[in-house]
Amino acid sequence: MTEKLEHTPKSCWEVYGDEANLAAMEALAARYIDFISTCKTERETIDYVVERLRAAGYTTNFGHDLVYRVFKGKTIFIARKGQRPLSQGMRLLGAHADTPRIDLKQHPLYETCGVGQAKTHYYGGIRKHQWFSRPLALHGVVVRQNGEVVKVHIGEDAGDPVFAIADLLPHLAQNQAKQVLSDAFEAEKMNIILGHRPVDEVKDENGEPAKDSPKERVKRRVLELLNAKYGITEEDLYSAELQAVPAGPARVVGLDGALIGGYGQDDRICCFAGLEALLAGEAPEYTQTLLLWDKEEIGSEGSTGAKSRFFEYCVEDLIQAWTPSARFSDVMLNTRAVSADVHGAMDPDYQDLHEKLNSATIGFGPCFCKFTGHRGKYEANDAHPEYVGWLRGVLNDAGVPWQMAELGRVDLGGGGTVAMYLAAYGMDIIDFGPAILAMHSPFELASKADLYATVKAYSAFMQA
Ligand code: MN
Ligand code: MN
């Protein structure tokens, strides 16, 4: 048989254009839209994953074959025992469950100019102007000093109020319009409006404002409402993680409904695709591991990020439970891994920022990124060609379309993922995930066909 000399990536719409595949694609997309509409924080994502794992028979007891461990409610290690011993390595898929957003500061509440506001500190790489004058929801937790964790969730149900950061009117924006974008939108001006109606003034017997009448009556009302709903006080907010995220559900986009628009698809689309692949697969030859991390968007730091020792501790316990004689280094060195993260798709309006031969087209399948990093591959995990060759074969054998790209033109683009932290163990790893339009925006766009192909690709990898 002669091999084809030229290579052109294939559209998923061609590969999966038959009725059976299209029906399965729609069913998958519906589950996914429900997932990203509901899960907008790392904690909510982990809760969802645990619920599906438990329904599939997974337990926290490492003595069993289907196991998981959650850490701090924000990161999860999942393993499914294979027929081969652990010392021959795992098939590992790592994604991240955190997303760029607007966090409330620890002492957030104040009032001014007739409105009650909350101070914020953004999390991750946002374009600040995208967050003004749009409905926001508040998700998160408040921890009382007795340790009780109160879940906050306002702005998603039809009857809920939403919140907003008011943008400047164009009539007063003439100076701002001349500034460079990075100066024009100040982080300290991203304050979220939480309320407007004041509590009644307390009067003394002479009809004058009483001494104990609250000075900031709009803020007082916000506190009263929070207290009535959640039983919390202003001091409780010091031990809170409250995240402002775009309000409302994900939607299908386009007359054909072929795209999915919604918040947090970087990287929940890979969390979801990895979970679907893990749960649907046959009894595997190699142990399959799915890791969902926190803090990727701020450099994978902290005890729940990919730089932490959590993963290591889990593997040590897995070895102890399954094959105590296995060496930790053998398990790690023999593991083959995918850093399941999204790629920036070629933007139809900014094609000049991409280098077309090495860019990803939405709808053409999950995308390999051999190296991330920036400016001369600095801080990149540069995957070994031997590994890329093996993976190509796996996907081609499974008939799954794939593509390979860099993030933007050399010296213009760049970024980092969790890949290099896993590569440190000596395992083979490469970045691999669907290409997204408007990445890191409040309304990211993904292709239904790419989602479908990505689940198939992750399945093929985990079964290989
Ligand atoms: Mn990502
Ligand atoms: Mn990201």
Tab-separated table of C-alpha atoms and ligand atoms in Angstrom:
chain	number	residue	atom	x	y	z
A	1	MET	CA	0.000	0.000	0.000
A	2	THR	CA	1.333	3.421	-0.905
A	3	GLU	CA	1.185	6.087	1.757
A	4	LYS	CA	-0.358	9.425	0.882
A	5	LEU	CA	2.418	11.919	0.292
A	6	GLU	CA	0.655	15.099	1.343
A	7	HIS	CA	-1.131	15.614	4.633
A	8	THR	CA	-4.203	17.753	5.178
A	9	PRO	CA	-6.246	17.722	8.397
A	10	LYS	CA	-9.787	16.379	8.100
A	11	SER	CA	-12.974	18.128	9.153
A	12	CYS	CA	-14.872	16.298	11.887
A	13	TRP	CA	-18.063	17.163	10.043
A	14	GLU	CA	-16.893	14.988	7.125
A	15	VAL	CA	-15.679	12.161	9.326
A	16	TYR	CA	-18.758	12.116	11.590
A	17	GLY	CA	-21.380	13.302	9.080
A	18	ASP	CA	-23.514	10.143	9.141
A	19	GLU	CA	-26.779	10.008	11.064
A	20	ALA	CA	-25.638	7.713	13.845
A	21	ASN	CA	-22.620	9.864	14.656
A	22	LEU	CA	-24.589	13.107	14.390
A	23	ALA	CA	-27.209	11.787	16.824
A	24	ALA	CA	-24.528	10.699	19.294
A	25	MET	CA	-22.836	14.091	18.860
A	26	GLU	CA	-26.082	15.927	19.728
A	27	ALA	CA	-26.672	13.789	22.824
A	28	LEU	CA	-23.113	14.431	23.995
A	29	ALA	CA	-23.435	18.174	23.328
A	30	ALA	CA	-26.676	18.333	25.346
A	31	ARG	CA	-24.979	16.680	28.352
A	32	TYR	CA	-22.026	19.031	27.962
A	33	ILE	CA	-24.164	22.186	27.726
A	34	ASP	CA	-25.914	21.144	30.922
A	35	PHE	CA	-22.523	20.544	32.569
A	36	ILE	CA	-20.956	23.917	31.705
A	37	SER	CA	-24.192	25.729	32.532
A	38	THR	CA	-24.138	24.224	36.023
A	39	CYS	CA	-20.441	23.938	36.836
A	40	LYS	CA	-18.783	27.366	36.836
A	41	THR	CA	-16.194	26.922	39.582
A	42	GLU	CA	-13.613	24.244	40.297
A	43	ARG	CA	-15.599	23.103	43.335
A	44	GLU	CA	-18.823	22.742	41.349
A	45	THR	CA	-16.923	20.827	38.664
A	46	ILE	CA	-15.421	18.406	41.175
A	47	ASP	CA	-18.849	17.886	42.816
A	48	TYR	CA	-20.343	17.029	39.421
A	49	VAL	CA	-17.518	14.632	38.594
A	50	VAL	CA	-17.842	12.877	41.963
A	51	GLU	CA	-21.568	12.414	41.451
A	52	ARG	CA	-20.998	10.739	38.088
A	53	LEU	CA	-18.134	8.627	39.466
A	54	ARG	CA	-20.248	7.368	42.353
A	55	ALA	CA	-23.070	6.480	39.957
A	56	ALA	CA	-20.509	4.465	37.974
A	57	GLY	CA	-19.336	2.551	41.072
A	58	TYR	CA	-16.175	4.514	41.927
A	59	THR	CA	-15.144	4.698	45.582
A	60	THR	CA	-12.566	6.488	47.739
A	61	ASN	CA	-11.234	3.139	49.007
A	62	PHE	CA	-8.020	2.492	47.050
A	63	GLY	CA	-8.463	-1.233	47.700
A	64	HIS	CA	-10.993	-1.284	44.865
A	65	ASP	CA	-10.451	-1.129	41.096
A	66	LEU	CA	-12.401	2.102	40.457
A	67	VAL	CA	-11.157	4.816	42.790
A	68	TYR	CA	-10.957	8.557	43.288
A	69	ARG	CA	-9.673	11.053	45.828
A	70	VAL	CA	-10.756	14.671	46.165
A	71	PHE	CA	-8.434	17.238	47.731
A	72	LYS	CA	-9.818	20.416	49.320
A	73	GLY	CA	-12.907	20.105	47.129
A	74	LYS	CA	-10.943	21.597	44.222
A	75	THR	CA	-8.869	18.876	42.634
A	76	ILE	CA	-9.431	15.169	41.990
A	77	PHE	CA	-7.410	12.056	41.227
A	78	ILE	CA	-9.312	9.228	39.526
A	79	ALA	CA	-7.928	5.796	38.665
A	80	ARG	CA	-9.312	2.734	36.961
A	81	LYS	CA	-7.286	-0.428	37.380
A	82	GLY	CA	-5.883	-2.030	34.259
A	83	GLN	CA	-4.950	-5.642	33.545
A	84	ARG	CA	-1.241	-4.853	33.413
A	85	PRO	CA	0.682	-4.114	36.605
A	86	LEU	CA	1.098	-0.492	37.633
A	87	SER	CA	4.854	-0.748	37.132
A	88	GLN	CA	4.192	-0.765	33.380
A	89	GLY	CA	2.763	2.727	33.728
A	90	MET	CA	-0.576	4.422	33.370
A	91	ARG	CA	-2.536	6.174	30.652
A	92	LEU	CA	-2.936	9.544	32.289
A	93	LEU	CA	-5.122	12.466	31.269
A	94	GLY	CA	-4.724	15.756	33.137
A	95	ALA	CA	-7.044	18.747	32.742
A	96	HIS	CA	-7.853	21.798	34.842
A	97	ALA	CA	-11.153	22.746	36.455
A	98	ASP	CA	-10.408	26.393	37.316
A	99	THR	CA	-11.292	29.228	34.927
A	100	PRO	CA	-10.539	32.953	34.648
A	101	ARG	CA	-13.057	34.998	36.624
A	102	ILE	CA	-13.592	37.943	38.960
A	103	ASP	CA	-13.012	37.098	42.622
A	104	LEU	CA	-14.446	39.220	45.414
A	105	LYS	CA	-11.817	40.711	47.706
A	106	GLN	CA	-11.791	39.592	51.342
A	107	HIS	CA	-13.164	42.932	52.600
A	108	PRO	CA	-15.388	43.674	49.621
A	109	LEU	CA	-18.485	45.592	50.704
A	110	TYR	CA	-18.950	49.358	50.601
A	111	GLU	CA	-21.416	51.860	49.268
A	112	THR	CA	-21.014	54.990	47.221
A	113	CYS	CA	-23.105	57.162	44.877
A	114	GLY	CA	-26.316	55.353	45.733
A	115	VAL	CA	-25.132	51.818	45.088
A	116	GLY	CA	-23.684	49.038	47.216
A	117	GLN	CA	-20.599	47.555	45.594
A	118	ALA	CA	-18.053	44.781	46.058
A	119	LYS	CA	-14.316	45.218	45.452
A	120	THR	CA	-12.789	42.534	43.245
A	121	HIS	CA	-9.478	41.017	42.242
A	122	TYR	CA	-9.502	39.191	38.919
A	123	TYR	CA	-8.242	35.608	38.655
A	124	GLY	CA	-6.290	34.385	35.639
A	125	GLY	CA	-5.823	35.911	32.220
A	126	ILE	CA	-8.869	38.023	31.473
A	127	ARG	CA	-9.389	40.858	29.019
A	128	LYS	CA	-10.893	43.251	31.509
A	129	HIS	CA	-13.203	45.110	29.127
A	130	GLN	CA	-15.122	41.898	28.381
A	131	TRP	CA	-16.487	41.817	31.939
A	132	PHE	CA	-18.235	45.197	32.042
A	133	SER	CA	-21.974	45.697	31.571
A	134	ARG	CA	-22.934	42.049	31.418
A	135	PRO	CA	-24.985	39.969	33.868
A	136	LEU	CA	-22.830	38.224	36.466
A	137	ALA	CA	-23.638	35.477	38.941
A	138	LEU	CA	-21.970	34.857	42.286
A	139	HIS	CA	-20.724	31.354	43.014
A	140	GLY	CA	-18.573	30.171	45.871
A	141	VAL	CA	-18.302	29.387	49.521
A	142	VAL	CA	-18.228	31.276	52.787
A	143	VAL	CA	-16.621	29.508	55.741
A	144	ARG	CA	-17.800	30.364	59.233
A	145	GLN	CA	-15.316	30.332	62.086
A	146	ASN	CA	-16.896	27.109	63.374
A	147	GLY	CA	-15.822	25.488	60.095
A	148	GLU	CA	-19.247	25.363	58.514
A	149	VAL	CA	-19.029	25.818	54.729
A	150	VAL	CA	-21.915	27.808	53.238
A	151	LYS	CA	-22.378	27.458	49.491
A	152	VAL	CA	-23.325	30.644	47.670
A	153	HIS	CA	-25.093	30.492	44.320
A	154	ILE	CA	-26.985	33.566	43.095
A	155	GLY	CA	-27.810	34.662	39.581
A	156	GLU	CA	-28.419	31.449	37.669
A	157	ASP	CA	-32.096	30.696	38.327
A	158	ALA	CA	-34.695	32.638	36.329
A	159	GLY	CA	-36.043	34.278	39.485
A	160	ASP	CA	-32.592	35.260	40.790
A	161	PRO	CA	-31.139	38.749	40.634
A	162	VAL	CA	-27.832	39.116	38.782
A	163	PHE	CA	-24.954	41.538	39.346
A	164	ALA	CA	-22.974	43.829	37.077
A	165	ILE	CA	-19.882	45.982	36.692
A	166	ALA	CA	-21.154	49.203	35.108
A	167	ASP	CA	-19.115	50.302	32.096
A	168	LEU	CA	-18.369	53.926	31.334
A	169	LEU	CA	-20.818	55.687	28.996
A	170	PRO	CA	-19.319	56.637	25.603
A	171	HIS	CA	-20.119	60.298	26.268
A	172	LEU	CA	-17.512	60.338	29.038
A	173	ALA	CA	-15.113	57.830	27.511
A	174	GLN	CA	-13.308	60.138	25.083
A	175	ASN	CA	-10.084	60.128	27.062
A	176	GLN	CA	-10.325	56.448	27.837
A	177	ALA	CA	-10.828	55.719	24.134
A	178	LYS	CA	-7.381	57.219	23.436
A	179	GLN	CA	-5.612	55.074	26.021
A	180	VAL	CA	-3.972	51.787	25.211
A	181	LEU	CA	-6.231	48.888	26.157
A	182	SER	CA	-4.039	47.688	29.013
A	183	ASP	CA	-4.304	51.127	30.695
A	184	ALA	CA	-7.895	51.928	29.794
A	185	PHE	CA	-9.557	49.436	32.102
A	186	GLU	CA	-8.341	49.567	35.684
A	187	ALA	CA	-8.721	46.501	37.859
A	188	GLU	CA	-9.668	48.682	40.832
A	189	LYS	CA	-12.610	50.001	38.829
A	190	MET	CA	-14.042	46.526	38.334
A	191	ASN	CA	-16.397	46.822	41.281
A	192	ILE	CA	-19.568	44.800	41.211
A	193	ILE	CA	-22.930	46.386	41.990
A	194	LEU	CA	-24.660	44.288	44.635
A	195	GLY	CA	-27.518	46.541	45.739
A	196	HIS	CA	-29.188	49.905	45.608
A	197	ARG	CA	-32.123	50.235	48.055
A	198	PRO	CA	-31.161	51.466	51.525
A	199	VAL	CA	-32.604	50.182	54.782
A	200	ASP	CA	-34.862	52.702	56.575
A	201	GLU	CA	-33.097	55.238	58.713
A	202	VAL	CA	-33.572	54.665	62.444
A	203	LYS	CA	-35.042	57.827	64.048
A	204	ASP	CA	-34.820	58.936	67.676
A	205	GLU	CA	-37.776	60.375	69.655
A	206	ASN	CA	-37.223	63.815	68.023
A	207	GLY	CA	-37.454	62.383	64.509
A	208	GLU	CA	-33.685	62.878	64.007
A	209	PRO	CA	-31.392	60.069	62.797
A	210	ALA	CA	-30.660	57.857	65.816
A	211	LYS	CA	-27.052	57.319	66.928
A	212	ASP	CA	-27.224	53.630	66.031
A	213	SER	CA	-28.781	54.228	62.620
A	214	PRO	CA	-26.475	52.554	60.055
A	215	LYS	CA	-24.158	55.011	58.273
A	216	GLU	CA	-24.067	52.987	55.050
A	217	ARG	CA	-27.667	51.978	54.607
A	218	VAL	CA	-27.369	50.343	51.179
A	219	LYS	CA	-24.440	48.250	52.382
A	220	ARG	CA	-26.460	47.406	55.510
A	221	ARG	CA	-29.293	46.121	53.370
A	222	VAL	CA	-26.892	43.981	51.301
A	223	LEU	CA	-25.578	42.516	54.578
A	224	GLU	CA	-29.115	41.938	55.878
A	225	LEU	CA	-30.077	40.095	52.684
A	226	LEU	CA	-26.909	37.964	52.747
A	227	ASN	CA	-27.578	37.215	56.399
A	228	ALA	CA	-31.209	36.265	55.733
A	229	LYS	CA	-30.248	33.973	52.825
A	230	TYR	CA	-27.004	32.469	54.092
A	231	GLY	CA	-26.745	33.359	57.786
A	232	ILE	CA	-23.426	35.149	57.206
A	233	THR	CA	-21.954	38.429	58.471
A	234	GLU	CA	-19.368	40.815	57.019
A	235	GLU	CA	-16.579	39.173	59.022
A	236	ASP	CA	-17.427	35.787	57.484
A	237	LEU	CA	-16.414	37.186	54.073
A	238	TYR	CA	-12.778	37.193	55.195
A	239	SER	CA	-12.905	33.412	54.929
A	240	ALA	CA	-14.823	33.232	51.683
A	241	GLU	CA	-14.133	32.416	48.056
A	242	LEU	CA	-16.777	34.261	46.083
A	243	GLN	CA	-16.405	34.241	42.325
A	244	ALA	CA	-18.285	36.441	39.879
A	245	VAL	CA	-18.873	34.521	36.673
A	246	PRO	CA	-21.016	35.181	33.589
A	247	ALA	CA	-24.645	34.511	34.509
A	248	GLY	CA	-26.918	32.200	32.582
A	249	PRO	CA	-26.680	28.936	30.699
A	250	ALA	CA	-24.488	27.971	27.763
A	251	ARG	CA	-26.224	28.160	24.384
A	252	VAL	CA	-25.937	26.671	20.924
A	253	VAL	CA	-24.561	29.217	18.466
A	254	GLY	CA	-25.256	29.638	14.756
A	255	LEU	CA	-28.383	28.930	12.697
A	256	ASP	CA	-27.238	25.318	12.518
A	257	GLY	CA	-26.589	25.183	16.279
A	258	ALA	CA	-23.234	23.587	15.495
A	259	LEU	CA	-21.212	25.621	17.977
A	260	ILE	CA	-21.489	25.780	21.750
A	261	GLY	CA	-21.135	29.165	23.403
A	262	GLY	CA	-20.525	29.428	27.104
A	263	TYR	CA	-18.237	30.340	29.949
A	264	GLY	CA	-15.342	28.263	31.225
A	265	GLN	CA	-14.852	25.880	28.321
A	266	ASP	CA	-11.099	26.284	28.902
A	267	ASP	CA	-10.688	23.789	30.356
A	268	ARG	CA	-13.974	22.231	31.395
A	269	ILE	CA	-14.467	20.873	27.888
A	270	CYS	CA	-11.419	18.660	28.514
A	271	CYS	CA	-12.570	17.772	32.057
A	272	PHE	CA	-15.868	16.660	30.559
A	273	ALA	CA	-14.399	14.863	27.546
A	274	GLY	CA	-11.908	13.052	29.791
A	275	LEU	CA	-14.653	11.942	32.166
A	276	GLU	CA	-16.871	10.758	29.298
A	277	ALA	CA	-13.969	8.809	27.803
A	278	LEU	CA	-13.080	7.236	31.148
A	279	LEU	CA	-16.638	6.214	32.025
A	280	ALA	CA	-17.530	4.867	28.576
A	281	GLY	CA	-14.417	2.774	27.965
A	282	GLU	CA	-13.991	-0.992	28.162
A	283	ALA	CA	-11.972	-2.693	30.917
A	284	PRO	CA	-8.545	-1.251	30.165
A	285	GLU	CA	-5.209	-2.897	29.575
A	286	TYR	CA	-3.269	-0.127	31.340
A	287	THR	CA	-4.465	1.656	34.444
A	288	GLN	CA	-6.294	4.824	33.428
A	289	THR	CA	-5.883	7.986	35.428
A	290	LEU	CA	-7.804	11.220	35.172
A	291	LEU	CA	-6.569	14.253	37.072
A	292	LEU	CA	-8.490	17.495	37.309
A	293	TRP	CA	-6.445	20.317	38.751
A	294	ASP	CA	-7.119	23.712	40.236
A	295	LYS	CA	-4.993	26.894	39.852
A	296	GLU	CA	-3.772	26.225	36.296
A	297	GLU	CA	-4.852	29.717	35.272
A	298	ILE	CA	-2.587	31.285	37.894
A	299	GLY	CA	0.495	29.157	37.317
A	300	SER	CA	-0.476	25.781	38.846
A	301	GLU	CA	0.637	26.964	42.292
A	302	GLY	CA	-0.849	26.053	45.660
A	303	SER	CA	-1.705	22.743	47.264
A	304	THR	CA	-4.402	22.027	44.672
A	305	GLY	CA	-2.393	23.003	41.592
A	306	ALA	CA	-0.344	20.740	39.354
A	307	LYS	CA	2.922	21.768	41.048
A	308	SER	CA	1.676	20.295	44.341
A	309	ARG	CA	2.569	16.837	45.669
A	310	PHE	CA	-1.072	15.647	45.726
A	311	PHE	CA	-0.742	13.523	42.589
A	312	GLU	CA	2.444	11.921	43.930
A	313	TYR	CA	0.774	11.029	47.236
A	314	CYS	CA	-2.140	9.444	45.357
A	315	VAL	CA	0.150	7.311	43.184
A	316	GLU	CA	2.101	6.195	46.275
A	317	ASP	CA	-1.142	5.102	47.927
A	318	LEU	CA	-2.281	3.387	44.735
A	319	ILE	CA	0.969	1.421	44.565
A	320	GLN	CA	0.582	0.501	48.236
A	321	ALA	CA	-2.966	-0.726	47.646
A	322	TRP	CA	-2.512	-2.468	44.304
A	323	THR	CA	1.103	-3.606	43.878
A	324	PRO	CA	3.303	-2.771	46.889
A	325	SER	CA	6.375	-4.159	45.118
A	326	ALA	CA	6.158	-1.644	42.258
A	327	ARG	CA	8.715	1.143	42.195
A	328	PHE	CA	7.305	4.655	42.088
A	329	SER	CA	9.865	5.668	39.471
A	330	ASP	CA	8.898	2.764	37.173
A	331	VAL	CA	5.237	3.707	37.376
A	332	MET	CA	6.016	7.322	36.499
A	333	LEU	CA	8.638	6.654	33.811
A	334	ASN	CA	6.389	4.183	32.011
A	335	THR	CA	3.325	6.409	32.105
A	336	ARG	CA	2.036	7.994	28.928
A	337	ALA	CA	0.148	11.203	29.475
A	338	VAL	CA	-1.960	13.810	27.762
A	339	SER	CA	-2.194	17.341	29.082
A	340	ALA	CA	-5.825	17.781	28.106
A	341	ASP	CA	-6.153	21.488	27.516
A	342	VAL	CA	-7.750	23.640	24.867
A	343	HIS	CA	-5.968	25.451	22.053
A	344	GLY	CA	-6.724	28.851	20.543
A	345	ALA	CA	-8.502	28.301	17.219
A	346	MET	CA	-7.572	30.395	14.186
A	347	ASP	CA	-9.612	33.566	14.661
A	348	PRO	CA	-11.348	34.448	11.365
A	349	ASP	CA	-10.904	38.171	12.076
A	350	TYR	CA	-7.319	38.014	13.341
A	351	GLN	CA	-5.758	35.498	11.007
A	352	ASP	CA	-2.632	37.658	10.872
A	353	LEU	CA	-1.829	36.706	14.480
A	354	HIS	CA	-1.631	33.047	13.525
A	355	GLU	CA	0.844	31.299	11.316
A	356	LYS	CA	-1.521	29.431	9.049
A	357	LEU	CA	0.486	26.265	8.428
A	358	ASN	CA	0.741	25.745	12.163
A	359	SER	CA	-2.590	26.897	13.504
A	360	ALA	CA	-5.727	25.068	14.564
A	361	THR	CA	-9.029	25.291	12.723
A	362	ILE	CA	-12.217	24.884	14.727
A	363	GLY	CA	-14.053	21.720	13.679
A	364	PHE	CA	-10.922	19.861	12.575
A	365	GLY	CA	-10.530	17.754	15.683
A	366	PRO	CA	-8.495	17.979	18.853
A	367	CYS	CA	-5.209	19.733	18.446
A	368	PHE	CA	-1.727	18.653	19.517
A	369	CYS	CA	0.567	21.333	20.781
A	370	LYS	CA	4.051	19.812	20.819
A	371	PHE	CA	5.321	22.695	22.908
A	372	THR	CA	3.696	25.651	24.600
A	373	GLY	CA	5.831	28.289	26.295
A	374	HIS	CA	6.864	31.529	24.644
A	375	ARG	CA	9.713	33.290	22.837
A	376	GLY	CA	12.007	30.492	21.788
A	377	LYS	CA	10.047	27.703	23.502
A	378	TYR	CA	10.923	29.115	26.907
A	379	GLU	CA	9.126	27.228	29.711
A	380	ALA	CA	7.774	24.621	27.331
A	381	ASN	CA	7.356	20.906	27.608
A	382	ASP	CA	8.560	19.982	24.140
A	383	ALA	CA	7.060	16.539	23.555
A	384	HIS	CA	9.416	13.915	22.144
A	385	PRO	CA	8.833	12.994	18.481
A	386	GLU	CA	8.825	9.289	19.405
A	387	TYR	CA	5.765	9.985	21.533
A	388	VAL	CA	4.071	12.140	18.892
A	389	GLY	CA	4.614	9.345	16.390
A	390	TRP	CA	3.009	6.786	18.676
A	391	LEU	CA	0.017	9.034	19.367
A	392	ARG	CA	-0.543	9.770	15.678
A	393	GLY	CA	-0.716	6.053	15.079
A	394	VAL	CA	-3.214	5.571	17.911
A	395	LEU	CA	-5.540	8.248	16.535
A	396	ASN	CA	-5.175	7.229	12.895
A	397	ASP	CA	-5.954	3.608	13.797
A	398	ALA	CA	-9.075	4.817	15.618
A	399	GLY	CA	-10.059	7.031	12.672
A	400	VAL	CA	-10.163	10.169	14.818
A	401	PRO	CA	-9.335	13.476	13.093
A	402	TRP	CA	-6.594	15.512	14.744
A	403	GLN	CA	-4.438	18.513	13.961
A	404	MET	CA	-1.249	20.082	15.250
A	405	ALA	CA	-0.604	23.740	15.959
A	406	GLU	CA	1.303	26.401	17.836
A	407	LEU	CA	-0.485	29.137	19.753
A	408	GLY	CA	-0.025	32.109	17.448
A	409	ARG	CA	2.948	33.386	15.434
A	410	VAL	CA	6.417	32.987	16.891
A	411	ASP	CA	7.148	35.781	19.397
A	412	LEU	CA	3.508	36.898	19.327
A	413	GLY	CA	1.771	34.065	21.102
A	414	GLY	CA	2.438	31.843	24.040
A	415	GLY	CA	1.035	30.205	27.093
A	416	GLY	CA	1.616	27.461	29.607
A	417	THR	CA	-0.175	24.330	30.740
A	418	VAL	CA	0.304	21.586	33.327
A	419	ALA	CA	2.353	19.482	30.878
A	420	MET	CA	5.793	20.494	32.158
A	421	TYR	CA	4.972	19.642	35.773
A	422	LEU	CA	4.089	16.061	34.801
A	423	ALA	CA	7.003	15.819	32.370
A	424	ALA	CA	9.241	16.356	35.412
A	425	TYR	CA	8.445	12.749	36.441
A	426	GLY	CA	9.906	11.513	33.163
A	427	MET	CA	6.616	10.450	31.665
A	428	ASP	CA	5.842	11.194	28.039
A	429	ILE	CA	3.291	13.978	27.747
A	430	ILE	CA	1.857	16.345	25.156
A	431	ASP	CA	-0.828	19.038	25.146
A	432	PHE	CA	-3.882	17.854	23.294
A	433	GLY	CA	-7.394	19.332	23.236
A	434	PRO	CA	-10.029	21.029	21.120
A	435	ALA	CA	-9.499	24.451	19.544
A	436	ILE	CA	-11.688	27.216	20.979
A	437	LEU	CA	-12.662	30.623	19.623
A	438	ALA	CA	-12.712	33.621	21.987
A	439	MET	CA	-10.707	31.647	24.566
A	440	HIS	CA	-10.697	33.127	28.089
A	441	SER	CA	-13.697	35.329	27.233
A	442	PRO	CA	-17.004	35.168	29.115
A	443	PHE	CA	-18.516	33.437	26.055
A	444	GLU	CA	-16.077	30.953	24.565
A	445	LEU	CA	-17.037	29.039	21.416
A	446	ALA	CA	-16.441	25.332	20.842
A	447	SER	CA	-17.483	23.037	18.008
A	448	LYS	CA	-19.892	20.193	18.768
A	449	ALA	CA	-17.931	18.089	16.292
A	450	ASP	CA	-14.642	18.815	18.069
A	451	LEU	CA	-16.165	17.849	21.415
A	452	TYR	CA	-17.304	14.563	19.899
A	453	ALA	CA	-13.928	13.901	18.280
A	454	THR	CA	-12.119	14.800	21.511
A	455	VAL	CA	-14.032	12.206	23.528
A	456	LYS	CA	-13.174	9.636	20.844
A	457	ALA	CA	-9.527	10.732	20.845
A	458	TYR	CA	-9.201	10.548	24.643
A	459	SER	CA	-10.871	7.118	24.598
A	460	ALA	CA	-8.465	5.862	21.966
A	461	PHE	CA	-5.494	7.173	23.977
A	462	MET	CA	-6.667	5.697	27.283
A	463	GLN	CA	-7.351	2.314	25.678
A	464	ALA	CA	-4.097	2.248	23.693
B	1	MN	MN	-6.426	25.777	29.830
B	2	MN	MN	-6.553	29.076	30.126
